Amino acid sequence: NSTNSAIRVYNTINTVGFDIGLLGGPSDAVAYIYQRANSDIAFGANNTEQVRLKASGNLLIGTLIDSGQKLQVSGDGYFSGNVGIGTATPISLGSGTIGITVDGSSGGFLHSRYNGLNVGYFLAQSSSLTINTFTNYDLAIGTEAVPRLTIKASSGNILIGTTSDSGQRLQVSGN
């Protein structure tokens, strides 16, 4: 027919149903599945829904709870190769309480969050890498969950092998 649809299933007034077909000419045809009504499209396997394309355009994988983001995935995910994500808004991983946010709009930020507040960040620029904390948080580097090197936020003092600040600019405990 005139819409190039291969299959059309719809009611007599053409408001509820779906089309499966091709758009365009023979050299640039685009395959499509189209929902006529303002409703969702569900995909499943083993008699269980796995993916839902919401009428809003949001894509849900492994969940039926729409939290408002364009792509929502419940369960483990795996990406092989490069993954490009736009920089118009930050990318958040984790919950609003604990997690990280990536914001590529200013040379590349990697923010860490705790209790909804940014507590630290990495800033990669063309000539340097800045590691910083927000507010009055110390910057610590450790192993096995033990701080091994700490820069005190209040004084700027550097502590190696200790977490007790005695007021000296450089404090080393051990050899």
PDB file of N, CA, C and O in Angstrom, residues 122-150:
ATOM      1  N   PHE A 122      37.885  14.018  40.037  1.00  0.00           N
ATOM      2  CA  PHE A 122      39.048  13.982  39.167  1.00  0.00           C
ATOM      3  C   PHE A 122      38.743  14.918  38.008  1.00  0.00           C
ATOM      4  O   PHE A 122      37.661  14.869  37.448  1.00  0.00           O
ATOM      5  N   LEU A 123      39.678  15.749  37.637  1.00  0.00           N
ATOM      6  CA  LEU A 123      39.514  16.644  36.494  1.00  0.00           C
ATOM      7  C   LEU A 123      40.671  16.402  35.548  1.00  0.00           C
ATOM      8  O   LEU A 123      41.825  16.647  35.895  1.00  0.00           O
ATOM      9  N   ALA A 124      40.364  15.883  34.372  1.00  0.00           N
ATOM     10  CA  ALA A 124      41.398  15.637  33.372  1.00  0.00           C
ATOM     11  C   ALA A 124      41.373  16.771  32.364  1.00  0.00           C
ATOM     12  O   ALA A 124      40.373  17.017  31.714  1.00  0.00           O
ATOM     13  N   GLN A 125      42.466  17.502  32.276  1.00  0.00           N
ATOM     14  CA  GLN A 125      42.596  18.571  31.293  1.00  0.00           C
ATOM     15  C   GLN A 125      43.729  18.218  30.353  1.00  0.00           C
ATOM     16  O   GLN A 125      44.404  17.213  30.531  1.00  0.00           O
ATOM     17  N   SER A 126      43.963  19.054  29.365  1.00  0.00           N
ATOM     18  CA  SER A 126      44.961  18.728  28.349  1.00  0.00           C
ATOM     19  C   SER A 126      46.373  18.647  28.919  1.00  0.00           C
ATOM     20  O   SER A 126      47.215  17.954  28.387  1.00  0.00           O
ATOM     21  N   SER A 127      46.663  19.359  30.012  1.00  0.00           N
ATOM     22  CA  SER A 127      48.041  19.356  30.507  1.00  0.00           C
ATOM     23  C   SER A 127      48.205  18.769  31.903  1.00  0.00           C
ATOM     24  O   SER A 127      49.316  18.629  32.365  1.00  0.00           O
ATOM     25  N   SER A 128      47.110  18.447  32.591  1.00  0.00           N
ATOM     26  CA  SER A 128      47.274  17.940  33.952  1.00  0.00           C
ATOM     27  C   SER A 128      46.046  17.147  34.392  1.00  0.00           C
ATOM     28  O   SER A 128      44.995  17.194  33.763  1.00  0.00           O
ATOM     29  N   LEU A 129      46.223  16.444  35.500  1.00  0.00           N
ATOM     30  CA  LEU A 129      45.127  15.725  36.143  1.00  0.00           C
ATOM     31  C   LEU A 129      45.012  16.280  37.549  1.00  0.00           C
ATOM     32  O   LEU A 129      45.989  16.300  38.301  1.00  0.00           O
ATOM     33  N   THR A 130      43.850  16.776  37.913  1.00  0.00           N
ATOM     34  CA  THR A 130      43.613  17.315  39.240  1.00  0.00           C
ATOM     35  C   THR A 130      42.752  16.339  40.013  1.00  0.00           C
ATOM     36  O   THR A 130      41.729  15.877  39.521  1.00  0.00           O
ATOM     37  N   ILE A 131      43.187  15.994  41.243  1.00  0.00           N
ATOM     38  CA  ILE A 131      42.393  15.191  42.152  1.00  0.00           C
ATOM     39  C   ILE A 131      42.051  16.109  43.310  1.00  0.00           C
ATOM     40  O   ILE A 131      42.950  16.698  43.921  1.00  0.00           O
ATOM     41  N   ASN A 132      40.773  16.252  43.621  1.00  0.00           N
ATOM     42  CA  ASN A 132      40.365  17.239  44.610  1.00  0.00           C
ATOM     43  C   ASN A 132      39.195  16.717  45.421  1.00  0.00           C
ATOM     44  O   ASN A 132      38.523  15.772  45.029  1.00  0.00           O
ATOM     45  N   THR A 133      38.966  17.364  46.577  1.00  0.00           N
ATOM     46  CA  THR A 133      37.787  17.081  47.379  1.00  0.00           C
ATOM     47  C   THR A 133      36.970  18.361  47.513  1.00  0.00           C
ATOM     48  O   THR A 133      37.487  19.462  47.354  1.00  0.00           O
ATOM     49  N   PHE A 134      35.693  18.197  47.802  1.00  0.00           N
ATOM     50  CA  PHE A 134      34.824  19.338  48.058  1.00  0.00           C
ATOM     51  C   PHE A 134      34.750  19.579  49.555  1.00  0.00           C
ATOM     52  O   PHE A 134      35.017  18.701  50.363  1.00  0.00           O
ATOM     53  N   THR A 135      34.362  20.763  49.933  1.00  0.00           N
ATOM     54  CA  THR A 135      34.133  21.148  51.326  1.00  0.00           C
ATOM     55  C   THR A 135      35.381  20.873  52.156  1.00  0.00           C
ATOM     56  O   THR A 135      36.472  21.208  51.751  1.00  0.00           O
ATOM     57  N   ASN A 136      35.251  20.248  53.327  1.00  0.00           N
ATOM     58  CA  ASN A 136      36.393  19.987  54.209  1.00  0.00           C
ATOM     59  C   ASN A 136      36.698  18.504  54.316  1.00  0.00           C
ATOM     60  O   ASN A 136      36.931  17.992  55.403  1.00  0.00           O
ATOM     61  N   TYR A 137      36.698  17.803  53.210  1.00  0.00           N
ATOM     62  CA  TYR A 137      37.028  16.385  53.227  1.00  0.00           C
ATOM     63  C   TYR A 137      38.513  16.206  52.962  1.00  0.00           C
ATOM     64  O   TYR A 137      39.074  16.817  52.061  1.00  0.00           O
ATOM     65  N   ASP A 138      39.156  15.345  53.762  1.00  0.00           N
ATOM     66  CA  ASP A 138      40.553  15.000  53.516  1.00  0.00           C
ATOM     67  C   ASP A 138      40.642  14.185  52.232  1.00  0.00           C
ATOM     68  O   ASP A 138      39.688  13.520  51.841  1.00  0.00           O
ATOM     69  N   LEU A 139      41.789  14.231  51.588  1.00  0.00           N
ATOM     70  CA  LEU A 139      42.058  13.397  50.419  1.00  0.00           C
ATOM     71  C   LEU A 139      42.958  12.265  50.879  1.00  0.00           C
ATOM     72  O   LEU A 139      44.062  12.502  51.384  1.00  0.00           O
ATOM     73  N   ALA A 140      42.479  11.029  50.765  1.00  0.00           N
ATOM     74  CA  ALA A 140      43.244   9.877  51.229  1.00  0.00           C
ATOM     75  C   ALA A 140      43.399   8.869  50.100  1.00  0.00           C
ATOM     76  O   ALA A 140      42.484   8.659  49.318  1.00  0.00           O
ATOM     77  N   ILE A 141      44.577   8.261  50.040  1.00  0.00           N
ATOM     78  CA  ILE A 141      44.847   7.167  49.122  1.00  0.00           C
ATOM     79  C   ILE A 141      45.236   5.983  49.990  1.00  0.00           C
ATOM     80  O   ILE A 141      46.082   6.117  50.886  1.00  0.00           O
ATOM     81  N   GLY A 142      44.588   4.846  49.756  1.00  0.00           N
ATOM     82  CA  GLY A 142      44.842   3.718  50.639  1.00  0.00           C
ATOM     83  C   GLY A 142      44.806   2.395  49.924  1.00  0.00           C
ATOM     84  O   GLY A 142      44.533   2.304  48.725  1.00  0.00           O
ATOM     85  N   THR A 143      45.113   1.368  50.688  1.00  0.00           N
ATOM     86  CA  THR A 143      45.002  -0.010  50.236  1.00  0.00           C
ATOM     87  C   THR A 143      44.292  -0.790  51.327  1.00  0.00           C
ATOM     88  O   THR A 143      44.400  -0.453  52.515  1.00  0.00           O
ATOM     89  N   GLU A 144      43.563  -1.831  50.934  1.00  0.00           N
ATOM     90  CA  GLU A 144      42.828  -2.675  51.867  1.00  0.00           C
ATOM     91  C   GLU A 144      41.982  -1.843  52.834  1.00  0.00           C
ATOM     92  O   GLU A 144      41.919  -2.120  54.028  1.00  0.00           O
ATOM     93  N   ALA A 145      41.362  -0.774  52.333  1.00  0.00           N
ATOM     94  CA  ALA A 145      40.488   0.120  53.092  1.00  0.00           C
ATOM     95  C   ALA A 145      41.208   0.839  54.232  1.00  0.00           C
ATOM     96  O   ALA A 145      40.596   1.262  55.194  1.00  0.00           O
ATOM     97  N   VAL A 146      42.531   0.987  54.133  1.00  0.00           N
ATOM     98  CA  VAL A 146      43.321   1.693  55.136  1.00  0.00           C
ATOM     99  C   VAL A 146      44.012   2.870  54.460  1.00  0.00           C
ATOM    100  O   VAL A 146      44.734   2.686  53.473  1.00  0.00           O
ATOM    101  N   PRO A 147      43.807   4.109  54.953  1.00  0.00           N
ATOM    102  CA  PRO A 147      44.501   5.258  54.358  1.00  0.00           C
ATOM    103  C   PRO A 147      46.006   5.126  54.534  1.00  0.00           C
ATOM    104  O   PRO A 147      46.492   4.900  55.642  1.00  0.00           O
ATOM    105  N   ARG A 148      46.761   5.227  53.452  1.00  0.00           N
ATOM    106  CA  ARG A 148      48.223   5.133  53.508  1.00  0.00           C
ATOM    107  C   ARG A 148      48.869   6.505  53.326  1.00  0.00           C
ATOM    108  O   ARG A 148      49.940   6.761  53.846  1.00  0.00           O
ATOM    109  N   LEU A 149      48.203   7.386  52.561  1.00  0.00           N
ATOM    110  CA  LEU A 149      48.669   8.752  52.356  1.00  0.00           C
ATOM    111  C   LEU A 149      47.443   9.650  52.459  1.00  0.00           C
ATOM    112  O   LEU A 149      46.433   9.401  51.800  1.00  0.00           O
ATOM    113  N   THR A 150      47.525  10.681  53.304  1.00  0.00           N
ATOM    114  CA  THR A 150      46.394  11.575  53.507  1.00  0.00           C
ATOM    115  C   THR A 150      46.863  13.011  53.382  1.00  0.00           C
ATOM    116  O   THR A 150      47.908  13.380  53.936  1.00  0.00           O
TER     117      THR A 150
END
